[in-house]
Each structure stands twice: as C-alpha cells, then as structure tokens.
C-alpha cells in the first residue's frame, strides 16, 4: 500500500512541490513573515561572510594586532555592532508581530479545530452561528479574514499551514487563536508540528483556498445531511457501515445511529481530497484499502483493520463512502 | 637541572625521597581494587571515556535516523522504533554526552590547571562518575527491550503522562535522568569549590586560567538551572505513580507548567553546554595563535553575562503556545541580547589570532577554527529563530534542527574534539596523529555542513521535526538524501578520530615530552603524562600564563621548590587558598581510595532502577545501603592531627583543621542548599503559575483549625532554637548540651511536620483532588523529606559526639548539620505560608 500522489486524481493543482512551503506564501501574514525572514537571511549571510573574512584576515595578517586596539576591536565588533543592529531589528520585528497577530474582525470566517491523535476535527461557524462539522480538510475563501481557534482533546498538537500562517499549538485546557487572510486560490497542505506520539508523521490535512462563491457553496453542502443511497451497491455499502458498527466511532449526519465522536465525521467524506488525515489520496480504492488495513497504513491509530470484510462488502462500503460528497 | 623527558624524572626519582613519597602516596590500588581509586586523574579519564562511549551510542542512533529519512516513505524503521530512537538520540546527547563530557574534561584538567593535587571532594567525583555510568546504562538498557522513552527528549505532557504513556518508557527517562542529575550536581559543587578554593598561591581571580572562569560559571548554572527540571521530573513522576494532577488540565493542572519548568532548565542547559566549549576555544586559540587571550576581562564578563541572560530566555521555546505577542517580545529581546556576549567572545578570539605571530594549524586549532565557523553560523540562525514571526514559521521544523545542531556542534562537539586532541598527551604521554587529525577534522567539518546546511531549507519547505517518514514530492526528498550523506561523512570522521585516539597514537604517536604545544598554563609544567598528584610541588603563580612568563617555573616545581614537595606521612593532601587573592590558608587531608563511593552509587542506581518498577520496599532497602555507605564515607571527616599545623615546605606551616564558614565542607553544604532552595522556589513558581492560568479554579482555602498551622510554625522555630543551643553548648565544651539540644529539637521538628500534614488532613484536602491540593501536599512532602534527612544527620552527629569526634575544636560537622536544620525550618515556614496564608490573601 504505497502512498499515491494526490495530484494524479486531483486536477485542481499540478504538483505537490511547494504546497507546504514557507516560500510559497498565499496570505497577507505569510507574506509579511517571509519578507521579514528574507531580510534577516540576507543580513545574516552578509554578517557571516564579514566575520569569516575578518577571521581569515586575522589569520593571514602579520601585523600582530587587529586594525584597532584589542579592546576597542572587541567593543565595536562584539558589543556595539550587534547592540545597534539587534535593536533596529527588534523594533522592526515587533511591528511585524503586531501586524500578523491583529484581530480578524467581524466578517471573519470562524473555524474551530480540535486536535486528536492523529486527525483534525473541524467545526465551521455557519451563517447563523450553527456548527458545521467536518474533518481533516479546510476550505477558505480568498481575501476574507479567517479566525481559527484551536484546542486538543488528548495531547499537544500544533496547527500549521506554512503557506498561510505560522504555527499555533493545540493544548488541552487552552484555546488558542490564529488569524490570517488568504490572498490566492490553490490547494495547500498543513501538518501537525508538535510531536504528538506514534503517528505524528501522518497527521496532516489539505486546505483549499477558493473564490468566495465556491466557498459559500461548499459550506452549504457541508451543512447538509448525507445523501440517501439510490443504487443497490451504495445501499449495500450503507448497510455494511451499519452492520459493522462503524457508526459508534464515526458520525454520518442523517444516518440513524451513526453519531460516534471517536473518529472523524464522515458525512461528506467523499468530497475530501485525502483520507487518513492527509496521508492517502481520497480515492475509492484508497478508502477500501484504509478500511481493510488501516493498522498497516497508519499503525497504532484508533481504527482497527477491518480485514474480515469480504471483497464485495468492502467495495460496496468504500463506494458508499465515496458517494458522500 | 631541567626535566625534559621521562628519563630525567626517573633519574630524579632515585635520588629524591620527597618525590618517592608522593609517588607511593598517590599510587592507585592494584588490580581489581583499582576501582576504589577516587583521584581526579583516574576518575576524569574514565569519565571522558564514558562520555565518548555515550556520544558514539547517540551517534549510532543519529545514523539510524538519517538512514530512515534518506528516502521518502521509507519502511526501514517502524514508527515506534523511530520515536524511541530520536528520543534517545536527544536524551543521550544532552544528558549523557554533552553535560557530563564537559564535567569529565573539567574533572580531569581543572586540578592540574590550578596546581591542585585533586578536587576538594574526590569521593564525590567518584560517586558522581559511577552514578552517571550506571544511570546512563540503565537508560540505554530500555532501548534493548524496546521500552525506551518515546516522548521526545523534552517529554511534553500529557503525551508522557499516565494516560497516554502507561508503559515504563517515561519512568526510565524521569528516574534515569533524575539520577544523572545527581552526578551533575555533585560535579558542579565540586568544580565551584575547586575553582574558588583550591588554586595555587598567588593565583588571584584575575589570574585564573580562562577555562576555570568558564567552568565556574558552568557550575553555578548547573546549580540554578537543573532545579526546575528536577522539580518538574518529581512532579511528573508523582503524577504518573500516584495520580497527583499537576499537569492534568481536567483537574486544574496545566501541560504548560511542564514546558515552563522544562525550558527554565532547558535554555540555561544550552549555555551550560556551550560555555565549557567556549572555554576550550579560549584556551586552545591563544596557544596556537601564540598570544595571550585578547580582552581577558571582556571574555570573563561575557561568560558571566551569558550565564545571567540564559535564565531569561526560556519562553522562546514556547512562542507558539498562545502567550500574548507583547510578552513574547520581551523574551525575544532577551534572546537577541544574548548574541552580544557571544559576539564579544568571537571578536576576542579573532583579536587573539591577530595578535600572534602566525597561527600554527595543528589539529586542536583546526577544530577550534571549525568551531568558530559553525558556531557563528548557528548564532546567526539563532537570531532568526529568536524573532517571534520567523519562529512562528520555523518552530519545530528542520530549520530549528539545523540551527541548534550548528550551535551545539560549534559550541560543544568541535571544542570537545579540540580539547581531546589538546589534552590527551596528559594521559597518554603521546601526541595524536596530525595526519589522522586532519582527516577526521575534514570529514567531520565537511560532513557536518553537508548534513545540516540543507536542513535549513528542508524546514522552510515545510518539513516538521520528529516525523518518522514523509511523503514524496513535497520538495524534501533530495535535501534529506544530502543530509543523510553528510551524516555518514561525520560518522566516518568520528571513526577516524576514535581509531587515532583509542589505538593508533598510543602505539605510534610522537612522544609528547615536555609542554608539546608550548602552552602557558600549569597543566603543561612538566613531562607528560601527568602524575596522579599533578605537581611535584604547588607553585606560587604570578600571572595568567605562568609557563610563558616564567620559563623556569616548571623546573622549579619539579625540583620541589614550592609547597607540599613531599609526603612523609603518606597522606594525600592539597593546599586550600583564599578565594579572591589565592593566599595559602589550610592544608587539606584528602581521602584515600575507598569502596564507599562506588557502593553508594550502586545503591543509588538500585534505588532508581527499582523505583521505575514501583518496588517501593526494595527501594527502601537500597536507600538503607546508600545511607550506610554515606555514614561510613563521612565517618573520617574532620581530621584533626595534634598539633594542628602541617609543614608545607618553604619554612611555612598551615593548619590542617579549621572551623567556620570558610571551610570547603560548609561551602558544599551551602551550595547544596542553594540547589535545594532553587528547586523549592520552582515549586512556589508552579503554585503561582497554576493560579494565574486557572480561570475557574482558585487555590482552595484549607478550612482547618488555625491551631494546626500555628503549632507547626511554632514547633519548627522551637526545633531550630534547640539545635542552636546544642551547637552553642558544644562550643562551650558541654557534651550533655550537645546531645540534649538535638534530641529535644528532633521531636519538635517531627511534631511540626505532623501538624503541617495534620492541617491538610483536618481540612480534608486530598492530593489527587486537583492540582492545588497536589501542590499543597508537595509542600508538605518536601518539608517531610527534609525532616527525614535531617534526622539521619542528627543521629550521625550524635554518634560522632559519642565517639569523641565532636569537640569544641571539631565542630564543623555540627555546623553543617545545623545549617541544614535551619534550612528545614525555613522550608516548613514557607510551606505553611503557601498552604495557609497564600490562598486566603489572593
């Protein structure tokens, strides 16, 4: 069960390269941080070269003392120069810090994300203040501030989308907030940045930034309950879901008995780019593979491998889940 | 005559009874009994070897990490193995290599550098060493059974708490590392007193070798930096073992408390590792630049300044935990400020190189120059990660991995290699190979940069730390491959070094003879290898580089022209001098080889090992072994010959026994209590921190009869008064008063501790109820523990009194014990305030 490149089945973007990179900023905040970083990288490199040049000069020189008296040389190079440059840098940095942490304002998209070992529970605040639940994927509108509040149900995680903003830790008993304003459409990847146990490496998610109309439509769809299956195959899949007791861990809104809170909400799992929290591309084949051998793909996660299912049931179940768009 | 070779010394030996006496006095025991040896030369050598052993183990773990990460989606190493491996890599490097290695080098070299025969408490060094060895092996063993800690070297709760890590892994970490902290504290007290009180006559503080200055700051930083971690460890272990919810958010605890305590230790820790490394650079660079260290005072101030500043930066590991941005800016500014003392040192090194007649590119200097290169780069990325917005992005990514490896490789690993190349002739009498040295340096330096430079990019391209695998095509693949190749180059370089260090140079290396580097400090005053007793006679020193300024000094030392040139009584001894000016004050009779330190260390190891498996009764038995070994150990303390004067040579005599606050024994007790107090203050910090973070829960007011608390306070003060009276009676020569005082004080103290706990029982406060009640009980337990230890001290003192070892003239042990008791009274009073007064006034 190898990892499949998401791009092969998702024409919405061309390449994986750069979808999780600080160098590809797509928000006001990530832009500001990258601009500051670039300045500091450049200045730091320059200082490094200068210090090494001084060291080389000292080695080569035969004059037996630095260009100035020893103590003056040390006082200027080691004390005055860093004190002045660092003070300037400090002022500059505080301004950037305040800029990137300014509140999101009234019309912000409000999202609450809860970290679990090892997936993301996502709740959107709907137009009327209702909570719309999904998991392991965010959709965001362009040019509208986003406020994300985060916490954790178990251990500490850290919420990070490099293209959009810095990190914010998800800590049990604390609610932290991060705000940013996406400026460009595209698919991005986020990943847990605080070591959170066995499968920390496989705790990621996708973010889709899209025009406002598409976003509104998406949110409206997410608010709906799951569609009733029509063809027999899908009906059989739904039945398998009920028979196997999947609903005791997973919620599927609209399906009686499927109200579990232990695993991700699956009401619209078919619409998601990935499964297994950003690890597998969300194709029907991968869904079946995940159900049958989740312990092989992501050992130690809380979902048992349903390897007792026969091929037919498995295909039906995966097909039904894939149909939940 | 002059001594230029081992043969000259042999020649002298035959004609010189003084030298012969010294040799036989300091000769290590033969055969298996050699393990009894406590001399710093022997213990220091074992310490260094063990440090390198753990470095190699941690390096092998690093090699496994790089093998796994070389290609994406690798299934070479499973997730559970990988997590244990990276946890143990960090833990071993930080706790079993970096800090102990610096202690090891210092324990070996400081006495020789300072013209002392040994450190002040040789048995403490020996105990510390064996504790370190056994504790380290204990932690490593867990890896063999696949039950190693897997929560990261930073052990964040709740992942490492009872709910998410029910296994033994965290216990191995908490108890094993806690155990090794014992060794670190032992070494720090040893080094502080050794540096302040065991210098040669004439070596005032402004003439101290720069390395001694660095190690002095190092010692104090351990003493104040380790306590928060020790406290955090205790709280976490108690939470795991007994369900006291210090870190449990559901019961008023806070996972961030652990992070504060950990980084209150963890950031000073970085400088605890860096300062000795910088000390090595400040020692080695002048030798090979052939010029005295430029800006000596600036460098000393920089080292001290680094020590102070390092305690104000810990929050920069916690920028992303939700602390308001203006508070973060304070810590950001402090983090930037620490660049200034580092800058001063770098410019002092450059100025030193400039001052000399040309650099000699021998292996130690190559490593030193490599260290500057790597450290400056790491320092500059340090400025970057100190900036709050930049850190929001790079925190917990491979950028940070690159940054701190640059700092630690430049600030510690390269200097360690420089130090080993430089000082090894003192042990083996031979120089390490220059050719192999160039190869190892080249491979390590190049390999390091190949391995770690790309990680800056890997991190900025979004790769988080501590992942056992990563998907292909995110732009991390070839960067990781390059890093892995670099890592194996480093491994090859280390292998070349080891081959030379352990084998080649000992067989084929050039004989080092007298002062092979033409250095200026005292450890090179004579023919290598150096002797167990460091110096034939303890010289009078009049400059920072005595061998440069007085070329004849080494020969005069070897001819026995200075202090303590012989040992007719066959007792090991050294000179104690004034802390500031270095004038001779006392002759110290040092202990001879004994089994008690190693037995106490085995007892301690057994205690911690059994505690992992919660076998409390067997733990108590191990504790008994420690206590008995300790009493045997301490029994011959305070030697008082008659008359109390010793002929130190040059027609001078000095006292052997003195009493009072100037003695090294009193200093040791005082420093230990400073450590203790720092841990106790960390507990107060924890209480205040929990109060500030809890919105719904305030510290419960213990609704008990006020009589309980008042009785506890009164009895504690009464106990102190009784003890004072006992000590006073002893001074007046009243044996009865000496016995009665403590015997009356002891029940008072027990009653006080009982009333303190009674007040909690009476109020119905249970430690598992919430974080505050757990903290209250910790205050009570802390006081109770001290009462227990104090009781042992009292019975020990009474036994000494009955054996006639406590007299008006020999009152030092009484004085030390009394200090401990007043401290315990202080703990009881502060605990009462925190339990009964504080919740009422807030």
Tab-separated table of N, CA, C and O in Angstrom, chain B residues 383-483:
chain	number	residue	atom	x	y	z
B	383	UNK	N	19.600	34.189	15.948
B	383	UNK	CA	18.930	35.490	15.897
B	383	UNK	C	17.616	35.362	15.130
B	383	UNK	O	16.588	35.913	15.510
B	384	UNK	N	17.650	34.572	14.052
B	384	UNK	CA	16.421	34.419	13.252
B	384	UNK	C	15.313	33.747	14.056
B	384	UNK	O	14.182	34.223	14.079
B	385	UNK	N	15.638	32.650	14.725
B	385	UNK	CA	14.568	31.958	15.447
B	385	UNK	C	14.144	32.712	16.697
B	385	UNK	O	13.097	32.446	17.266
B	386	UNK	N	14.956	33.676	17.128
B	386	UNK	CA	14.551	34.482	18.283
B	386	UNK	C	13.461	35.477	17.913
B	386	UNK	O	12.800	36.024	18.788
B	387	UNK	N	13.285	35.740	16.612
B	387	UNK	CA	12.272	36.695	16.172
B	387	UNK	C	10.912	36.002	16.135
B	387	UNK	O	10.757	34.974	15.463
B	388	UNK	N	9.961	36.575	16.838
B	388	UNK	CA	8.679	35.895	17.005
B	388	UNK	C	8.035	35.487	15.674
B	388	UNK	O	7.687	34.316	15.501
B	389	UNK	N	7.904	36.400	14.695
B	389	UNK	CA	7.221	35.980	13.463
B	389	UNK	C	7.975	34.886	12.714
B	389	UNK	O	7.364	33.947	12.205
B	390	UNK	N	9.284	34.997	12.668
B	390	UNK	CA	10.064	33.982	11.954
B	390	UNK	C	9.901	32.638	12.661
B	390	UNK	O	9.700	31.592	12.040
B	391	UNK	N	9.929	32.685	13.983
B	391	UNK	CA	9.805	31.433	14.735
B	391	UNK	C	8.437	30.794	14.546
B	391	UNK	O	8.325	29.567	14.529
B	392	UNK	N	7.376	31.633	14.413
B	392	UNK	CA	6.055	31.050	14.153
B	392	UNK	C	6.131	30.072	12.993
B	392	UNK	O	5.478	29.041	12.988
B	393	UNK	N	6.923	30.426	11.980
B	393	UNK	CA	7.040	29.535	10.831
B	393	UNK	C	8.045	28.404	11.058
B	393	UNK	O	7.748	27.248	10.791
B	394	UNK	N	9.222	28.725	11.553
B	394	UNK	CA	10.267	27.691	11.550
B	394	UNK	C	10.269	26.815	12.812
B	394	UNK	O	10.902	25.772	12.843
B	395	UNK	N	9.544	27.222	13.840
B	395	UNK	CA	9.485	26.443	15.075
B	395	UNK	C	9.105	24.991	14.777
B	395	UNK	O	8.204	24.728	13.986
B	396	UNK	N	9.818	24.067	15.441
B	396	UNK	CA	9.536	22.630	15.274
B	396	UNK	C	9.641	22.133	13.833
B	396	UNK	O	8.993	21.168	13.447
B	397	UNK	N	10.475	22.835	13.028
B	397	UNK	CA	10.765	22.302	11.694
B	397	UNK	C	12.251	21.957	11.644
B	397	UNK	O	12.997	22.213	12.596
B	398	UNK	N	12.658	21.443	10.501
B	398	UNK	CA	14.074	21.101	10.350
B	398	UNK	C	14.986	22.323	10.363
B	398	UNK	O	16.188	22.203	10.575
B	399	UNK	N	14.403	23.520	10.184
B	399	UNK	CA	15.230	24.726	10.315
B	399	UNK	C	15.814	24.797	11.727
B	399	UNK	O	16.994	25.094	11.923
B	400	UNK	N	14.970	24.506	12.703
B	400	UNK	CA	15.433	24.543	14.089
B	400	UNK	C	16.426	23.409	14.355
B	400	UNK	O	17.408	23.588	15.072
B	401	UNK	N	16.172	22.270	13.749
B	401	UNK	CA	17.120	21.166	13.887
B	401	UNK	C	18.494	21.614	13.383
B	401	UNK	O	19.523	21.387	14.035
B	402	UNK	N	18.488	22.282	12.227
B	402	UNK	CA	19.755	22.788	11.690
B	402	UNK	C	20.374	23.792	12.654
B	402	UNK	O	21.548	23.700	13.009
B	403	UNK	N	19.552	24.745	13.111
B	403	UNK	CA	20.058	25.808	13.983
B	403	UNK	C	20.753	25.240	15.224
B	403	UNK	O	21.899	25.564	15.517
B	404	UNK	N	20.061	24.381	15.957
B	404	UNK	CA	20.683	24.011	17.232
B	404	UNK	C	21.807	23.004	17.045
B	404	UNK	O	22.708	22.936	17.878
B	405	UNK	N	21.787	22.249	15.927
B	405	UNK	CA	22.966	21.414	15.688
B	405	UNK	C	24.174	22.289	15.354
B	405	UNK	O	25.296	21.976	15.763
B	406	UNK	N	23.946	23.380	14.629
B	406	UNK	CA	25.061	24.304	14.382
B	406	UNK	C	25.602	24.862	15.690
B	406	UNK	O	26.803	24.907	15.931
B	407	UNK	N	24.688	25.288	16.563
B	407	UNK	CA	25.137	25.870	17.828
B	407	UNK	C	25.878	24.827	18.664
B	407	UNK	O	26.959	25.085	19.206
B	408	UNK	N	25.281	23.644	18.775
B	408	UNK	CA	25.869	22.650	19.680
B	408	UNK	C	27.112	21.993	19.084
B	408	UNK	O	28.049	21.660	19.800
B	409	UNK	N	27.122	21.812	17.777
B	409	UNK	CA	28.344	21.269	17.166
B	409	UNK	C	29.477	22.278	17.261
B	409	UNK	O	30.594	21.946	17.630
B	410	UNK	N	29.135	23.542	16.933
B	410	UNK	CA	30.165	24.579	17.014
B	410	UNK	C	30.527	24.905	18.442
B	410	UNK	O	31.688	25.154	18.759
B	411	UNK	N	29.514	24.906	19.317
B	411	UNK	CA	29.761	25.336	20.680
B	411	UNK	C	30.203	24.222	21.601
B	411	UNK	O	30.721	24.496	22.679
B	412	UNK	N	30.012	22.975	21.204
B	412	UNK	CA	30.367	21.897	22.123
B	412	UNK	C	31.135	20.747	21.468
B	412	UNK	O	32.188	20.356	21.946
B	413	UNK	N	30.621	20.207	20.370
B	413	UNK	CA	31.234	18.979	19.839
B	413	UNK	C	32.630	19.264	19.270
B	413	UNK	O	33.598	18.587	19.615
B	414	UNK	N	32.724	20.277	18.424
B	414	UNK	CA	34.050	20.618	17.879
B	414	UNK	C	35.021	20.986	18.999
B	414	UNK	O	36.175	20.531	19.004
B	415	UNK	N	34.601	21.825	19.960
B	415	UNK	CA	35.519	22.106	21.073
B	415	UNK	C	35.915	20.852	21.848
B	415	UNK	O	37.057	20.752	22.314
B	416	UNK	N	35.000	19.897	21.992
B	416	UNK	CA	35.382	18.664	22.699
B	416	UNK	C	36.489	17.947	21.921
B	416	UNK	O	37.474	17.482	22.507
B	417	UNK	N	36.336	17.888	20.598
B	417	UNK	CA	37.397	17.248	19.819
B	417	UNK	C	38.705	18.043	19.923
B	417	UNK	O	39.787	17.457	20.015
B	418	UNK	N	38.578	19.364	19.918
B	418	UNK	CA	39.781	20.185	20.111
B	418	UNK	C	40.424	19.857	21.450
B	418	UNK	O	41.644	19.648	21.551
B	419	UNK	N	39.584	19.787	22.493
B	419	UNK	CA	40.100	19.535	23.838
B	419	UNK	C	40.754	18.164	23.921
B	419	UNK	O	41.812	18.000	24.547
B	420	UNK	N	40.150	17.160	23.279
B	420	UNK	CA	40.722	15.816	23.361
B	420	UNK	C	42.066	15.766	22.641
B	420	UNK	O	43.030	15.170	23.140
B	421	UNK	N	42.134	16.403	21.459
B	421	UNK	CA	43.424	16.449	20.768
B	421	UNK	C	44.467	17.169	21.620
B	421	UNK	O	45.628	16.777	21.662
B	422	UNK	N	44.012	18.216	22.297
B	422	UNK	CA	44.922	19.086	23.019
B	422	UNK	C	45.419	18.438	24.311
B	422	UNK	O	46.615	18.441	24.612
B	423	UNK	N	44.498	17.865	25.086
B	423	UNK	CA	44.862	17.413	26.430
B	423	UNK	C	45.184	15.922	26.526
B	423	UNK	O	45.659	15.460	27.563
B	424	UNK	N	44.893	15.150	25.475
B	424	UNK	CA	45.166	13.716	25.564
B	424	UNK	C	46.614	13.394	25.937
B	424	UNK	O	46.855	12.447	26.696
B	425	UNK	N	47.630	14.144	25.463
B	425	UNK	CA	49.001	13.827	25.866
B	425	UNK	C	49.193	13.819	27.383
B	425	UNK	O	50.084	13.135	27.890
B	426	UNK	N	48.353	14.539	28.114
B	426	UNK	CA	48.477	14.499	29.566
B	426	UNK	C	48.171	13.100	30.103
B	426	UNK	O	48.638	12.722	31.167
B	427	UNK	N	47.367	12.339	29.371
B	427	UNK	CA	47.008	10.992	29.811
B	427	UNK	C	47.964	9.968	29.227
B	427	UNK	O	48.460	9.089	29.935
B	428	UNK	N	48.240	10.071	27.929
B	428	UNK	CA	48.986	9.005	27.263
B	428	UNK	C	50.459	9.341	27.070
B	428	UNK	O	51.242	8.469	26.724
B	429	UNK	N	50.818	10.598	27.234
B	429	UNK	CA	52.208	10.974	27.009
B	429	UNK	C	52.584	11.019	25.541
B	429	UNK	O	53.755	11.193	25.196
B	430	UNK	N	51.603	10.848	24.663
B	430	UNK	CA	51.890	10.901	23.228
B	430	UNK	C	50.927	11.851	22.529
B	430	UNK	O	49.794	12.043	22.976
B	431	UNK	N	51.419	12.420	21.431
B	431	UNK	CA	50.569	13.306	20.648
B	431	UNK	C	49.724	12.481	19.695
B	431	UNK	O	50.167	11.460	19.173
B	432	UNK	N	48.499	12.946	19.474
B	432	UNK	CA	47.674	12.292	18.473
B	432	UNK	C	48.201	12.661	17.091
B	432	UNK	O	48.851	13.673	16.897
B	433	UNK	N	47.869	11.799	16.135
B	433	UNK	CA	48.418	11.979	14.793
B	433	UNK	C	47.871	13.235	14.124
B	433	UNK	O	46.666	13.471	14.119
B	434	UNK	N	48.771	14.035	13.575
B	434	UNK	CA	48.325	15.223	12.847
B	434	UNK	C	47.614	14.836	11.556
B	434	UNK	O	46.630	15.448	11.169
B	435	UNK	N	48.130	13.803	10.881
B	435	UNK	CA	47.524	13.385	9.614
B	435	UNK	C	46.104	12.899	9.838
B	435	UNK	O	45.159	13.360	9.190
B	436	UNK	N	45.971	11.967	10.815
B	436	UNK	CA	44.624	11.464	11.094
B	436	UNK	C	43.736	12.589	11.617
B	436	UNK	O	42.542	12.639	11.324
B	437	UNK	N	44.338	13.504	12.365
B	437	UNK	CA	43.574	14.644	12.883
B	437	UNK	C	43.011	15.487	11.753
B	437	UNK	O	41.857	15.932	11.807
B	438	UNK	N	43.822	15.696	10.713
B	438	UNK	CA	43.313	16.460	9.575
B	438	UNK	C	42.192	15.732	8.861
B	438	UNK	O	41.201	16.334	8.448
B	439	UNK	N	42.369	14.430	8.717
B	439	UNK	CA	41.310	13.639	8.072
B	439	UNK	C	40.023	13.696	8.880
B	439	UNK	O	38.954	13.937	8.339
B	440	UNK	N	40.143	13.468	10.189
B	440	UNK	CA	38.908	13.446	10.981
B	440	UNK	C	38.278	14.834	10.980
B	440	UNK	O	37.070	14.973	10.807
B	441	UNK	N	39.119	15.863	11.119
B	441	UNK	CA	38.548	17.211	11.093
B	441	UNK	C	37.868	17.482	9.761
B	441	UNK	O	36.735	17.970	9.707
B	442	UNK	N	38.551	17.155	8.681
B	442	UNK	CA	37.997	17.435	7.344
B	442	UNK	C	36.666	16.732	7.144
B	442	UNK	O	35.685	17.343	6.704
B	443	UNK	N	36.620	15.458	7.508
B	443	UNK	CA	35.387	14.689	7.311
B	443	UNK	C	34.261	15.227	8.190
B	443	UNK	O	33.123	15.381	7.753
B	444	UNK	N	34.603	15.521	9.447
B	444	UNK	CA	33.556	15.970	10.369
B	444	UNK	C	33.062	17.357	9.961
B	444	UNK	O	31.857	17.603	9.877
B	445	UNK	N	34.000	18.238	9.653
B	445	UNK	CA	33.614	19.621	9.324
B	445	UNK	C	32.788	19.662	8.038
B	445	UNK	O	31.698	20.237	7.988
B	446	UNK	N	33.299	19.003	7.017
B	446	UNK	CA	32.602	18.999	5.735
B	446	UNK	C	31.275	18.256	5.864
B	446	UNK	O	30.220	18.735	5.452
B	447	UNK	N	31.353	17.067	6.459
B	447	UNK	CA	30.154	16.235	6.617
B	447	UNK	C	29.089	16.957	7.404
B	447	UNK	O	27.907	16.925	7.063
B	448	UNK	N	29.521	17.664	8.452
B	448	UNK	CA	28.538	18.383	9.261
B	448	UNK	C	27.775	19.392	8.413
B	448	UNK	O	26.549	19.467	8.450
B	449	UNK	N	28.521	20.181	7.647
B	449	UNK	CA	27.854	21.205	6.845
B	449	UNK	C	26.987	20.599	5.745
B	449	UNK	O	25.903	21.108	5.450
B	450	UNK	N	27.458	19.498	5.170
B	450	UNK	CA	26.642	18.823	4.152
B	450	UNK	C	25.355	18.288	4.792
B	450	UNK	O	24.274	18.338	4.207
B	451	UNK	N	25.474	17.799	6.014
B	451	UNK	CA	24.299	17.217	6.660
B	451	UNK	C	23.319	18.288	7.106
B	451	UNK	O	22.118	18.161	6.915
B	452	UNK	N	23.833	19.347	7.701
B	452	UNK	CA	22.921	20.250	8.400
B	452	UNK	C	22.591	21.517	7.638
B	452	UNK	O	21.549	22.111	7.883
B	453	UNK	N	23.445	21.958	6.712
B	453	UNK	CA	23.051	23.170	5.995
B	453	UNK	C	21.752	22.975	5.222
B	453	UNK	O	20.847	23.804	5.306
B	454	UNK	N	21.594	21.855	4.480
B	454	UNK	CA	20.338	21.688	3.727
B	454	UNK	C	19.100	21.667	4.620
B	454	UNK	O	18.004	21.985	4.168
B	455	UNK	N	19.281	21.316	5.890
B	455	UNK	CA	18.111	21.233	6.762
B	455	UNK	C	17.432	22.589	6.959
B	455	UNK	O	16.239	22.642	7.238
B	456	UNK	N	18.200	23.680	6.832
B	456	UNK	CA	17.550	24.989	6.887
B	456	UNK	C	16.450	25.057	5.825
B	456	UNK	O	15.332	25.486	6.081
B	457	UNK	N	16.814	24.595	4.622
B	457	UNK	CA	15.865	24.633	3.513
B	457	UNK	C	14.743	23.631	3.711
B	457	UNK	O	13.573	23.927	3.470
B	458	UNK	N	15.113	22.424	4.154
B	458	UNK	CA	14.094	21.395	4.379
B	458	UNK	C	13.014	21.946	5.301
B	458	UNK	O	11.822	21.742	5.074
B	459	UNK	N	13.453	22.641	6.354
B	459	UNK	CA	12.493	23.177	7.307
B	459	UNK	C	11.632	24.270	6.701
B	459	UNK	O	10.416	24.287	6.870
B	460	UNK	N	12.272	25.170	5.966
B	460	UNK	CA	11.496	26.251	5.356
B	460	UNK	C	10.543	25.712	4.298
B	460	UNK	O	9.501	26.287	4.031
B	461	UNK	N	10.906	24.585	3.710
B	461	UNK	CA	9.994	23.970	2.752
B	461	UNK	C	8.921	23.146	3.450
B	461	UNK	O	8.202	22.377	2.810
B	462	UNK	N	8.873	23.260	4.771
B	462	UNK	CA	7.701	22.750	5.470
B	462	UNK	C	7.846	21.430	6.198
B	462	UNK	O	6.868	20.886	6.683
B	463	UNK	N	9.046	20.893	6.278
B	463	UNK	CA	9.150	19.579	6.934
B	463	UNK	C	9.246	19.740	8.451
B	463	UNK	O	10.178	20.343	8.959
B	464	UNK	N	8.276	19.193	9.185
B	464	UNK	CA	8.342	19.281	10.647
B	464	UNK	C	9.379	18.314	11.216
B	464	UNK	O	9.792	17.374	10.537
B	465	UNK	N	9.757	18.575	12.468
B	465	UNK	CA	10.682	17.675	13.154
B	465	UNK	C	9.951	16.434	13.623
B	465	UNK	O	8.747	16.400	13.702
B	466	UNK	N	10.733	15.448	14.008
B	466	UNK	CA	10.234	14.276	14.742
B	466	UNK	C	9.211	13.476	13.964
B	466	UNK	O	8.290	12.911	14.529
B	467	UNK	N	9.341	13.490	12.625
B	467	UNK	CA	8.466	12.639	11.827
B	467	UNK	C	9.271	11.433	11.380
B	467	UNK	O	10.421	11.572	10.971
B	468	UNK	N	8.663	10.243	11.469
B	468	UNK	CA	9.430	9.044	11.126
B	468	UNK	C	9.451	8.802	9.645
B	468	UNK	O	10.229	7.990	9.144
B	469	UNK	N	8.562	9.486	8.916
B	469	UNK	CA	8.620	9.398	7.476
B	469	UNK	C	7.920	10.606	6.881
B	469	UNK	O	7.346	11.410	7.615
B	470	UNK	N	8.002	10.738	5.566
B	470	UNK	CA	7.388	11.895	4.927
B	470	UNK	C	7.000	11.505	3.516
B	470	UNK	O	7.616	10.622	2.917
B	471	UNK	N	5.936	12.151	2.980
B	471	UNK	CA	5.516	11.795	1.626
B	471	UNK	C	6.509	12.317	0.589
B	471	UNK	O	7.205	13.305	0.829
B	472	UNK	N	6.551	11.627	-0.532
B	472	UNK	CA	7.450	12.066	-1.606
B	472	UNK	C	6.919	13.335	-2.259
B	472	UNK	O	5.766	13.700	-2.070
B	473	UNK	N	7.757	13.992	-3.000
B	473	UNK	CA	7.373	15.086	-3.896
B	473	UNK	C	6.970	16.381	-3.208
B	473	UNK	O	6.482	17.289	-3.847
B	474	UNK	N	7.125	16.494	-1.887
B	474	UNK	CA	6.834	17.777	-1.259
B	474	UNK	C	8.046	18.706	-1.346
B	474	UNK	O	8.026	19.807	-0.808
B	475	UNK	N	9.107	18.259	-1.987
B	475	UNK	CA	10.290	19.104	-2.118
B	475	UNK	C	11.314	18.823	-1.038
B	475	UNK	O	12.204	19.629	-0.799
B	476	UNK	N	11.172	17.700	-0.360
B	476	UNK	CA	12.098	17.381	0.729
B	476	UNK	C	13.026	16.221	0.390
B	476	UNK	O	13.935	15.916	1.154
B	477	UNK	N	12.765	15.560	-0.737
B	477	UNK	CA	13.412	14.265	-0.987
B	477	UNK	C	14.928	14.379	-1.100
B	477	UNK	O	15.667	13.769	-0.349
B	478	UNK	N	15.395	15.182	-2.071
B	478	UNK	CA	16.853	15.211	-2.291
B	478	UNK	C	17.575	15.939	-1.171
B	478	UNK	O	18.718	15.626	-0.852
B	479	UNK	N	16.895	16.903	-0.522
B	479	UNK	CA	17.536	17.577	0.610
B	479	UNK	C	17.835	16.562	1.719
B	479	UNK	O	18.904	16.573	2.332
B	480	UNK	N	16.862	15.698	1.977
B	480	UNK	CA	17.072	14.685	3.011
B	480	UNK	C	18.181	13.715	2.618
B	480	UNK	O	18.959	13.280	3.466
B	481	UNK	N	18.221	13.375	1.338
B	481	UNK	CA	19.274	12.462	0.890
B	481	UNK	C	20.655	13.083	1.133
B	481	UNK	O	21.567	12.428	1.663
B	482	UNK	N	20.786	14.360	0.791
B	482	UNK	CA	22.077	15.031	1.017
B	482	UNK	C	22.423	15.035	2.499
B	482	UNK	O	23.563	14.728	2.897
B	483	UNK	N	21.425	15.351	3.346
B	483	UNK	CA	21.680	15.371	4.788
B	483	UNK	C	22.180	14.019	5.266
B	483	UNK	O	23.093	13.928	6.088
